[in-house]
Short mmCIF file of C-alpha atoms in Angstrom, two decimals:
data_model
loop_
_atom_site.label_atom_id
_atom_site.label_comp_id
_atom_site.label_asym_id
_atom_site.label_seq_id
_atom_site.Cartn_x
_atom_site.Cartn_y
_atom_site.Cartn_z
CA MET A 173 -12.96 20.13 -6.93
CA HIS A 174 -10.58 18.04 -8.64
CA ARG A 175 -6.64 19.67 -6.46
CA HIS A 176 -9.07 18.42 -3.80
CA ILE A 177 -9.65 15.27 -4.62
CA ARG A 178 -6.79 14.41 -5.75
CA LYS A 179 -5.63 15.07 -1.68
CA SER A 180 -7.35 13.62 -0.23
CA VAL A 181 -6.51 10.05 -2.54
CA ILE A 182 -3.33 11.22 -1.39
CA ALA A 183 -3.94 11.71 1.59
CA ALA A 184 -5.37 8.51 2.08
CA LEU A 185 -3.11 6.22 0.90
CA CYS A 186 -0.17 7.92 2.92
CA ALA A 187 -2.44 7.06 5.65
CA LEU A 188 -3.07 3.81 5.20
CA LEU A 189 0.76 2.91 4.20
CA VAL A 190 1.06 3.92 7.81
CA ALA A 191 -1.58 1.46 8.40
CA ALA A 192 0.02 -1.41 6.37
CA ALA A 193 3.27 -0.55 8.34
CA ALA A 194 2.00 -0.75 11.67
CA SER A 195 2.97 -3.65 14.92
CA GLY A 196 0.15 -6.15 15.33
CA ALA A 197 -1.24 -5.57 18.11
CA PRO A 198 0.77 -6.92 22.05
CA ALA A 199 -0.91 -10.60 22.57
CA ARG A 200 -4.33 -10.75 24.76
CA PRO A 201 -5.94 -13.75 26.54
CA THR A 202 -6.64 -16.48 24.99
CA GLU A 203 -9.89 -17.36 23.71
CA ARG A 204 -9.51 -20.95 24.70
CA SER A 205 -8.49 -19.65 28.13
CA LYS A 206 -12.66 -17.71 28.32
CA GLN A 207 -14.30 -21.16 27.49
CA LYS A 208 -12.96 -23.32 29.06
CA ALA A 209 -13.26 -21.49 32.42
CA ALA A 210 -16.71 -20.50 31.11
CA ALA A 211 -17.43 -24.54 31.00
CA GLU A 212 -15.41 -25.66 33.46
CA ALA A 213 -17.70 -23.15 36.03
CA GLU A 214 -20.70 -24.82 34.45
CA ARG A 215 -20.25 -28.34 34.42
CA ALA A 216 -18.47 -27.27 39.04
CA GLY A 217 -22.35 -26.54 39.34
CA ILE A 218 -23.22 -29.71 37.98
CA GLN A 219 -20.76 -32.32 39.75
CA GLN A 220 -21.90 -30.16 43.44
CA LYS A 221 -25.48 -31.91 42.58
CA LEU A 222 -23.47 -35.02 41.82
CA SER A 223 -20.82 -35.29 44.92
CA ALA A 224 -24.18 -34.11 47.49
CA LEU A 225 -25.91 -38.21 45.84
CA LYS A 226 -23.52 -40.23 46.29
CA ARG A 227 -22.62 -38.68 50.43
CA ASP A 228 -26.37 -39.56 50.83
CA ILE A 229 -25.83 -42.62 49.36
CA SER A 230 -22.60 -42.93 50.99
CA LYS A 231 -25.01 -42.18 54.66
CA THR A 232 -26.17 -45.17 54.92
CA GLU A 233 -24.02 -47.71 54.66
CA SER A 234 -21.69 -48.82 57.19
CA ALA A 235 -18.14 -47.12 57.71
CA LYS A 236 -15.99 -50.76 57.30
CA ASP A 237 -12.69 -49.79 54.52
CA ASP A 238 -13.58 -51.49 51.18
CA ALA A 239 -9.62 -52.13 49.94
CA ALA A 240 -10.89 -50.95 46.65
CA ASP A 241 -10.70 -47.10 47.90
CA THR A 242 -7.56 -46.17 48.82
CA LEU A 243 -7.43 -46.46 44.52
CA ALA A 244 -10.04 -44.14 44.14
CA GLU A 245 -7.93 -40.81 44.04
CA SER A 246 -5.35 -41.93 41.83
CA GLU A 247 -7.72 -44.23 39.37
CA GLU A 248 -9.77 -41.10 38.95
CA ALA A 249 -6.42 -38.95 38.53
CA ILE A 250 -5.50 -41.38 35.67
CA SER A 251 -8.75 -40.42 33.99
CA ASP A 252 -9.02 -37.09 34.45
CA ALA A 253 -4.81 -36.81 33.13
CA ASN A 254 -6.02 -39.31 30.29
CA ARG A 255 -9.29 -37.77 28.75
CA ALA A 256 -7.28 -34.08 29.02
CA LEU A 257 -4.28 -35.69 26.69
CA ARG A 258 -7.91 -36.62 25.00
CA ASP A 259 -9.86 -33.50 24.27
CA LEU A 260 -6.01 -31.88 23.85
CA GLY A 261 -4.92 -34.31 20.92
CA GLN A 262 -8.25 -32.86 19.35
CA GLU A 263 -8.13 -29.39 20.35
CA GLN A 264 -4.65 -28.65 18.88
CA GLY A 265 -5.79 -30.71 15.98
CA ALA A 266 -8.38 -28.08 15.40
CA THR A 267 -6.10 -24.95 16.57
CA SER A 268 -3.25 -26.19 13.85
CA ALA A 269 -6.36 -26.32 11.03
CA LYS A 270 -6.72 -22.77 12.21
CA LEU A 271 -3.72 -22.08 12.02
CA ALA A 272 -3.46 -23.22 8.76
CA THR A 273 -6.25 -22.24 7.31
CA LEU A 274 -4.97 -18.14 8.28
CA ASP A 275 -1.69 -18.29 7.09
CA VAL A 276 -3.52 -18.90 3.40
CA ASN A 277 -6.08 -15.87 4.26
CA GLU A 278 -2.89 -14.03 5.03
CA HIS A 279 -0.94 -15.24 2.04
CA ASN A 280 -4.51 -13.75 -0.70
CA LEU A 281 -5.14 -11.18 0.68
CA ASN A 282 -2.07 -9.27 1.08
CA ARG A 283 -1.80 -10.63 -2.94
CA THR A 284 -4.88 -8.78 -3.48
CA ILE A 285 -3.55 -5.00 -0.97
CA ALA A 286 0.23 -5.26 -3.03
CA SER A 287 -2.02 -5.58 -6.68
CA GLN A 288 -4.62 -2.36 -5.04
CA LYS A 289 -1.19 -0.25 -4.21
CA GLN A 290 -0.63 -0.92 -7.15
CA GLN A 291 -3.74 0.46 -9.11
CA LEU A 292 -3.98 3.68 -6.52
CA ALA A 293 -0.09 4.41 -7.21
CA LYS A 294 -0.45 4.53 -10.95
CA LEU A 295 -4.17 6.13 -10.44
CA LEU A 296 -1.48 8.84 -8.84
CA ARG A 297 0.38 8.72 -11.63
CA GLN A 298 -1.37 10.14 -13.81
CA HIS A 299 -3.53 12.90 -11.51
CA TYR A 300 0.26 13.86 -11.17
CA VAL A 301 0.35 13.79 -15.44
CA ALA A 302 -3.37 14.35 -16.01
CA GLY A 303 -2.93 18.10 -14.05
CA ASN A 304 -5.64 19.61 -12.13
CA GLU A 305 -7.66 22.00 -14.59
CA ASP A 306 -9.07 18.24 -16.72
CA ARG A 307 -12.48 20.00 -15.33
CA ILE A 308 -12.32 23.44 -16.77
CA LYS A 309 -10.89 22.41 -19.86
CA LEU A 310 -13.97 20.66 -20.86
CA LEU A 311 -16.25 23.12 -19.40
CA LEU A 312 -13.76 26.18 -21.78
CA SER A 313 -13.78 24.15 -24.80
CA GLY A 314 -16.28 25.54 -26.55
CA ASP A 315 -16.75 21.75 -27.83
CA ASN A 316 -20.28 19.51 -27.78
CA PRO A 317 -22.59 20.21 -25.07
CA ASN A 318 -23.55 17.04 -24.75
CA ARG A 319 -19.03 15.55 -25.33
CA ILE A 320 -17.98 18.06 -22.16
CA ASN A 321 -20.94 16.53 -20.74
CA ARG A 322 -20.25 13.01 -21.31
CA ASP A 323 -16.38 13.49 -20.38
CA LEU A 324 -17.98 15.29 -17.14
CA GLN A 325 -19.60 12.20 -16.61
CA MET A 326 -17.10 10.33 -17.14
CA LEU A 327 -14.73 11.62 -14.56
CA SER A 328 -17.14 11.47 -12.12
CA TYR A 329 -17.64 7.90 -12.62
CA VAL A 330 -13.60 7.20 -12.61
CA SER A 331 -13.19 9.54 -8.77
CA GLN A 332 -16.02 6.81 -7.58
CA ALA A 333 -14.21 4.68 -8.85
CA GLN A 334 -10.97 5.62 -6.85
CA ALA A 335 -13.11 6.10 -3.56
CA ARG A 336 -14.33 2.59 -3.74
CA LEU A 337 -10.42 1.37 -4.46
CA LEU A 338 -10.01 3.06 -1.67
CA ALA A 339 -12.73 1.52 0.61
CA SER A 340 -11.26 -1.65 -0.04
CA LEU A 341 -7.26 -1.20 0.02
CA ARG A 342 -8.66 0.47 4.07
CA ALA A 343 -11.13 -3.03 4.60
CA ASN A 344 -8.43 -5.09 3.24
CA LEU A 345 -5.92 -3.76 5.29
CA ALA A 346 -7.96 -3.49 8.89
CA ALA A 347 -9.15 -7.40 7.68
CA VAL A 348 -4.80 -7.52 6.88
CA GLU A 349 -4.20 -6.93 11.13
CA ALA A 350 -7.50 -8.57 12.47
CA ASN A 351 -6.40 -11.75 10.31
CA LYS A 352 -2.86 -11.48 12.57
CA GLU A 353 -4.32 -10.83 15.52
CA GLN A 354 -6.63 -14.21 15.28
CA THR A 355 -2.87 -15.64 14.32
CA GLN A 356 -1.11 -15.36 17.43
CA ASN A 357 -4.13 -15.70 19.92
CA ALA A 358 -4.29 -19.05 17.81
CA LYS A 359 -0.04 -19.92 17.91
CA ASP A 360 -0.21 -18.99 22.01
CA GLU A 361 -3.45 -21.85 21.90
CA LEU A 362 -0.97 -24.14 20.85
CA GLU A 363 1.69 -23.04 23.31
CA GLU A 364 -1.15 -23.71 26.35
CA ILE A 365 -2.46 -27.00 25.17
CA ALA A 366 1.38 -27.85 24.13
CA GLN A 367 2.82 -26.79 28.02
CA GLU A 368 -0.35 -28.58 29.34
CA GLN A 369 0.34 -31.77 28.04
CA ARG A 370 3.83 -31.54 29.50
CA ASP A 371 1.61 -31.06 32.02
CA GLN A 372 -1.25 -34.42 32.23
CA LYS A 373 1.28 -36.39 31.11
CA VAL A 374 3.33 -35.91 33.99
CA THR A 375 0.84 -36.54 36.02
CA LEU A 376 -0.54 -39.83 34.21
CA GLU A 377 2.55 -41.02 35.59
CA LYS A 378 3.33 -40.04 38.87
CA GLU A 379 0.22 -41.27 39.11
CA LYS A 380 0.76 -44.61 37.59
CA ALA A 381 3.37 -45.62 39.87
CA ARG A 382 2.10 -44.85 42.47
CA ARG A 383 -1.84 -47.04 41.45
CA ALA A 384 0.59 -50.05 41.26
CA ALA A 385 2.28 -49.24 44.42
CA LEU A 386 -1.46 -49.28 45.68
CA LEU A 387 -2.12 -52.31 44.25
CA GLY A 388 1.08 -54.03 44.92
CA THR A 389 0.82 -54.01 48.93
CA LEU A 390 -3.66 -54.67 48.41
CA SER A 391 -3.39 -57.40 46.12
CA SER A 392 -3.99 -60.47 48.62
CA LYS A 393 -6.63 -58.03 51.00
CA LEU A 394 -9.25 -57.00 47.02
CA VAL A 395 -8.69 -60.52 45.89
CA ALA A 396 -10.94 -61.30 49.42
CA GLN A 397 -12.69 -58.37 49.69
CA ARG A 398 -14.13 -59.57 46.05
CA LYS A 399 -14.78 -62.77 47.09
CA GLU A 400 -17.37 -61.84 49.73
CA ALA A 401 -21.01 -61.30 49.92
CA GLY A 402 -21.78 -58.87 51.82
CA ASN A 403 -19.27 -56.98 49.83
CA LEU A 404 -21.19 -58.11 45.89
CA ALA A 405 -24.64 -56.96 48.07
CA ARG A 406 -23.39 -53.63 49.02
CA ASP A 407 -22.16 -52.85 45.80
CA GLU A 408 -26.03 -53.93 44.21
CA GLN A 409 -27.67 -51.69 46.72
CA ARG A 410 -25.08 -48.86 45.75
CA MET A 411 -26.65 -48.76 42.64
CA SER A 412 -29.98 -49.83 43.07
CA GLY A 413 -29.17 -46.44 45.43
CA LEU A 414 -27.41 -44.51 42.67
CA VAL A 415 -29.61 -45.74 40.01
CA ASP A 416 -32.79 -44.02 42.07
CA GLN A 417 -31.52 -40.85 43.59
CA LEU A 418 -30.18 -40.33 39.47
CA SER A 419 -34.17 -41.45 38.00
CA LYS A 420 -35.67 -38.66 41.30
CA LEU A 421 -33.05 -36.20 39.10
CA ILE A 422 -33.65 -35.99 36.66
CA ARG A 423 -37.62 -36.04 36.44
CA GLU A 424 -37.43 -32.88 38.96
CA GLN A 425 -34.49 -31.45 36.32
CA ALA A 426 -36.48 -32.60 33.16
CA ILE A 427 -40.20 -30.70 34.14
CA ALA A 428 -37.74 -27.74 35.49
CA ALA A 429 -35.84 -27.60 31.50
CA ALA A 430 -39.89 -27.37 30.23
CA ALA A 431 -40.77 -24.81 32.50
CA GLU A 432 -37.35 -22.85 31.26
CA ARG A 433 -38.35 -24.23 27.44
CA LYS A 434 -41.83 -22.36 28.68
CA ARG A 435 -40.71 -18.97 29.65
CA LEU A 436 -38.55 -18.43 27.16
CA GLN A 437 -41.22 -19.46 24.28
CA ALA A 438 -42.94 -16.99 26.72
CA VAL A 439 -40.00 -13.91 25.93
CA ALA A 440 -39.57 -14.40 22.73
CA GLU A 441 -43.47 -14.22 21.39
CA ALA A 442 -44.15 -11.90 24.19
CA ARG A 443 -40.76 -9.99 22.56
CA ALA A 444 -42.46 -10.77 19.31
CA LYS A 445 -45.89 -9.00 20.04
CA ALA A 446 -44.00 -5.68 20.64
CA ALA A 447 -42.05 -5.72 18.17
CA ALA A 448 -45.23 -6.17 15.92
CA GLU A 449 -47.08 -3.41 17.64
CA ALA A 450 -43.83 -1.49 17.69
CA LYS A 451 -43.96 -0.95 14.05
CA LEU A 452 -47.26 -0.62 13.62
CA VAL A 453 -46.88 2.94 15.39
CA ALA A 454 -43.95 3.40 12.34
CA GLU A 455 -46.60 3.04 9.66
CA ALA A 456 -49.07 5.16 11.41
CA ARG A 457 -47.00 7.89 12.37
CA ALA A 458 -44.87 7.81 8.58
CA ARG A 459 -48.76 7.97 7.71
CA ALA A 460 -49.99 11.02 9.59
CA GLU A 461 -46.36 12.80 8.59
CA ARG A 462 -47.67 12.31 4.52
CA ALA A 463 -50.46 13.51 4.62
CA GLU A 464 -49.54 16.85 6.98
CA ARG A 465 -47.13 17.35 3.90
CA GLU A 466 -50.46 16.68 1.30
CA ARG A 467 -52.34 19.75 3.32
CA ALA A 468 -49.01 21.80 3.46
CA ARG A 469 -48.57 22.17 0.01
CA LEU A 470 -51.56 21.94 -1.59
CA ALA A 471 -52.48 25.00 1.35
CA GLN A 472 -48.98 26.57 -0.02
CA GLN A 473 -50.59 26.41 -4.05
CA GLN A 474 -53.63 27.23 -2.88
CA SER A 475 -52.53 31.04 -0.90
CA HIS A 476 -49.60 31.36 -4.61
CA LYS A 477 -53.40 32.03 -7.11
CA PRO A 478 -53.54 35.75 -7.93
CA GLY A 479 -57.09 37.44 -7.56
CA LYS A 480 -59.19 36.49 -4.45
CA PRO A 481 -58.73 33.74 -2.65
CA VAL A 482 -62.09 31.03 -2.56
CA LYS A 483 -61.97 29.97 0.91
CA PRO A 484 -61.77 25.84 -0.24
CA GLU A 485 -64.75 23.83 1.96
CA PRO A 486 -63.00 22.61 5.07
CA GLU A 487 -62.69 18.75 4.41
CA PRO A 488 -63.22 16.24 7.00
CA ARG A 489 -60.19 15.80 9.15
CA ILE A 490 -59.71 11.68 9.19
CA VAL A 491 -57.91 11.33 13.01
CA GLU A 492 -56.39 8.23 13.52
CA GLN A 493 -56.00 5.71 15.38
CA ARG A 494 -52.40 4.49 16.14
CA PRO A 495 -51.81 1.98 18.68
CA VAL A 496 -50.41 2.56 22.17
CA GLU A 497 -46.61 2.49 21.97
CA ARG A 498 -44.56 -0.33 24.65
CA PRO A 499 -41.63 -0.58 24.88
CA VAL A 500 -40.34 -3.37 23.43
CA PRO A 501 -39.35 -5.90 26.91
CA GLU A 502 -35.17 -5.67 27.72
CA GLU A 503 -33.12 -8.83 28.87
CA LYS A 504 -33.59 -8.80 32.64
CA PRO A 505 -32.80 -11.27 34.53
CA ASP A 506 -35.35 -14.05 35.49
CA PRO A 507 -35.70 -15.42 39.36
CA ALA A 508 -37.95 -17.67 37.79
CA ALA A 509 -34.69 -19.14 35.83
CA ALA A 510 -33.50 -22.15 35.35
CA ARG A 511 -29.41 -22.07 36.20
CA ALA A 512 -27.77 -23.97 33.12
CA ALA A 513 -27.06 -26.62 36.60
CA ASP A 514 -30.38 -27.69 37.28
CA ILE A 515 -31.62 -28.74 33.72
CA ALA A 516 -27.96 -30.00 32.40
CA LEU A 517 -29.57 -33.87 33.73
CA ALA A 518 -33.04 -33.25 31.40
CA PRO A 519 -33.21 -35.35 29.22
CA ALA A 520 -32.24 -35.31 25.72
CA ALA A 521 -34.09 -38.44 23.86
CA PRO A 522 -37.36 -38.84 23.13
CA ASP A 523 -39.27 -40.30 24.43
CA GLY A 524 -39.93 -43.85 22.73
CA ALA A 525 -36.34 -44.07 21.31
CA PHE A 526 -34.56 -45.91 23.50
CA ALA A 527 -37.41 -48.85 22.87
CA SER A 528 -37.49 -48.39 19.35
CA LEU A 529 -34.11 -49.99 19.20
CA ARG A 530 -35.06 -53.47 20.52
CA GLY A 531 -32.48 -55.82 19.28
CA ARG A 532 -30.49 -53.46 16.75
CA MET A 533 -28.67 -52.35 18.95
CA ALA A 534 -24.22 -52.42 19.00
CA ALA A 535 -22.15 -54.00 21.39
CA PRO A 536 -20.90 -51.20 23.50
CA ILE A 537 -17.63 -53.39 23.20
CA SER A 538 -15.81 -55.19 21.24
CA GLY A 539 -14.95 -58.10 23.17
CA ARG A 540 -15.73 -61.43 25.30
CA VAL A 541 -18.69 -62.08 27.10
CA ALA A 542 -17.55 -63.36 30.33
CA ALA A 543 -20.36 -63.38 33.03
CA ARG A 544 -24.02 -63.32 32.14
CA PHE A 545 -27.02 -61.84 33.48
CA GLY A 546 -28.39 -63.51 35.42
CA ALA A 547 -26.63 -66.07 36.55
CA LYS A 548 -24.83 -66.66 40.00
CA ARG A 549 -21.80 -64.90 42.05
CA GLY A 550 -20.88 -66.89 43.74
CA ASP A 551 -22.47 -66.35 47.36
CA GLY A 552 -23.17 -63.60 46.71
CA PRO A 553 -26.63 -62.47 44.57
CA THR A 554 -26.85 -62.51 40.80
CA TRP A 555 -24.76 -60.77 37.91
CA LYS A 556 -27.46 -57.45 37.14
CA GLY A 557 -25.51 -56.91 33.66
CA MET A 558 -22.87 -58.81 31.81
CA PHE A 559 -19.31 -58.35 32.32
CA ILE A 560 -17.01 -58.20 29.02
CA LYS A 561 -13.52 -58.90 29.25
CA ALA A 562 -11.25 -57.03 26.35
CA ALA A 563 -8.19 -55.67 26.83
CA GLU A 564 -7.15 -51.71 28.33
CA GLY A 565 -8.02 -49.27 26.91
CA SER A 566 -10.05 -50.35 24.61
CA ASP A 567 -13.26 -48.24 23.22
CA VAL A 568 -15.68 -48.33 24.47
CA ARG A 569 -19.72 -46.29 23.43
CA ALA A 570 -22.65 -46.00 24.19
CA VAL A 571 -24.95 -48.25 22.36
CA ALA A 572 -28.57 -45.24 22.38
CA GLY A 573 -27.86 -41.66 21.94
CA GLY A 574 -28.89 -39.44 25.22
CA ARG A 575 -27.32 -36.99 28.27
CA VAL A 576 -24.90 -38.58 30.61
CA VAL A 577 -26.32 -38.49 33.52
CA PHE A 578 -22.87 -39.26 35.97
CA ALA A 579 -19.42 -40.46 35.19
CA ASN A 580 -17.23 -41.03 38.52
CA TRP A 581 -15.93 -43.18 40.13
CA MET A 582 -17.79 -45.67 42.80
CA ARG A 583 -16.76 -47.91 44.85
CA GLY A 584 -17.78 -51.17 43.93
CA PHE A 585 -17.75 -50.31 39.51
CA GLY A 586 -14.46 -48.02 39.98
CA ASN A 587 -14.68 -45.57 37.08
CA LEU A 588 -18.64 -45.20 36.59
CA ILE A 589 -20.52 -43.28 33.48
CA ILE A 590 -24.55 -43.98 33.44
CA VAL A 591 -26.36 -42.36 30.05
CA ASP A 592 -29.64 -41.43 30.27
CA HIS A 593 -31.87 -42.27 27.38
CA GLY A 594 -35.26 -41.21 28.48
CA SER A 595 -38.76 -42.88 29.46
CA GLU A 596 -35.75 -43.82 32.35
CA TYR A 597 -34.10 -46.20 30.43
CA LEU A 598 -30.55 -45.85 31.96
CA SER A 599 -26.48 -47.93 30.21
CA ILE A 600 -24.38 -48.41 32.40
CA TYR A 601 -20.67 -48.58 32.30
CA GLY A 602 -18.12 -49.60 34.77
CA ASN A 603 -15.27 -50.60 35.40
CA ASN A 604 -13.24 -47.78 32.56
CA GLN A 605 -9.64 -47.20 32.76
CA THR A 606 -10.51 -43.71 31.72
CA LEU A 607 -14.08 -41.67 31.48
CA LEU A 608 -14.43 -39.66 28.52
CA LYS A 609 -17.19 -37.52 29.15
CA HIS A 610 -18.63 -35.33 31.46
CA ALA A 611 -22.06 -35.22 32.97
CA GLY A 612 -24.76 -33.11 31.71
CA ASP A 613 -22.77 -34.43 27.91
CA THR A 614 -24.95 -35.66 25.51
CA VAL A 615 -23.67 -38.54 23.47
CA LYS A 616 -25.51 -39.92 20.13
CA ALA A 617 -24.86 -43.87 19.40
CA GLY A 618 -21.58 -45.13 19.24
CA ASP A 619 -20.24 -41.83 20.77
CA GLN A 620 -16.42 -43.11 22.14
CA ILE A 621 -17.48 -42.16 26.36
CA ALA A 622 -14.84 -43.81 27.88
CA SER A 623 -12.06 -46.79 27.13
CA ALA A 624 -12.25 -49.93 29.20
CA GLY A 625 -10.13 -50.98 33.14
CA ASN A 626 -9.81 -53.00 36.02
CA THR A 627 -10.50 -49.41 38.76
CA GLY A 628 -13.05 -50.15 41.17
CA GLY A 629 -10.06 -53.06 42.05
CA ASN A 630 -11.52 -55.66 39.45
CA GLU A 631 -9.30 -58.03 38.93
CA GLU A 632 -9.99 -58.66 35.50
CA SER A 633 -9.67 -55.65 32.42
CA GLY A 634 -12.70 -55.41 30.38
CA LEU A 635 -15.95 -53.68 30.86
CA TYR A 636 -19.74 -53.45 33.03
CA PHE A 637 -22.37 -52.85 31.40
CA GLU A 638 -26.01 -52.49 32.77
CA LEU A 639 -29.25 -51.58 31.40
CA ARG A 640 -31.98 -50.17 33.68
CA HIS A 641 -35.83 -49.05 33.35
CA LEU A 642 -38.11 -47.24 36.17
CA GLY A 643 -35.21 -48.34 38.12
CA LYS A 644 -34.46 -51.48 37.19
CA ALA A 645 -31.89 -53.98 35.73
CA PHE A 646 -32.70 -56.42 32.77
CA ASP A 647 -31.05 -58.62 30.61
CA PRO A 648 -29.63 -56.60 27.73
CA ALA A 649 -28.88 -60.33 25.20
CA SER A 650 -32.49 -58.95 24.22
CA TRP A 651 -31.97 -55.83 23.15
CA ILE A 652 -28.14 -55.89 22.33
CA LYS A 653 -26.12 -57.05 20.17
CA PHE A 654 -23.38 -59.04 21.53
#
């Protein structure tokens, strides 16, 4: 028996050493690529809805060209490139930190494995020196039986310790292989990120040059159109139409989200009920089996008694009421289940949260207020929001928590982002150089959501800011600390 144990130990050690020397698995597609593709596919559904919404608004307008529309493509591309570079920088930092952690883990694992190999080699040497007859010698020694039993028990403990050491070494070697795979994946992700950064920088420089050339060509036309009262009125009408359409969409998605929560709760309750019933069935079956075994044991004892067997009085048999077995419901696609795009814009903030912050919210950007709500805009309509002058690239932050419901270029407002704060309160941020969030993203108060610019044909760099409730613009001055 002892020889068998030793052979097993040697065989196991050889297998582990071969596994340790084996080369790593070939590189696979990175997890980052898969996650990125999934996120883009999910956002595509939301963007499709919002694009349709924009087309509906455009149908109500005249076909008159706007010089700023010529800039739309390049301004959107610049925004996308800047956002991509920012996201890639954050990913790069996180992946580098992960890689450093994996390197430390690998170092610690290798050190542990080296120590375990030394322990195992020592045990093998001891086995070789001691020979195969340890247990037989003890049994035939004629020594005190208590001492023999104690020594045999000690040998058993040693064998168990060897088995545990082998199991631990095997687990650590497997962990090294997994760590190597994760490390290679992180390195591949860093290379992906670096290549994407190079591509985005090229795109950014190209689009900046293109926009600069367009501005040089359209400069005088932009100035003239900005002063036209009709254009200002159309901008206001376009914003109101967008807000109305968004509010309707948000209400529909809120209803869909509530229905989805109710459906998921019902599924969870059904699964819990089925699991509880299955547990009762198992317990009832176990009790019945125990009772049957006990009856069989008593019957066997009775049959082995000497003399004439006395026929026992039949005991009343208790018939156990077993619950009806019901299978645990499987997760099957539900035709009524809401798709991600159908609930992506549902309110993220609770009712009343935004109103409770009145007078305590921080300004969305650091700068000088150049135009206030209600002030006259030349011969056109009054300002429905505020314009805050700020340097290009300045941080634009959400004034309160909520969900981004629009992040796109729109005539008259350039790169525009709108946040829903629940209870039909919206905050609107226009003329941005870069939009840093996507429709459907949740934000907290103070989160950077954009960077300031002069997109949409605006003459000066800064931020156009509005607050709306139930579709109507109202003065932010008593709500925001400017």
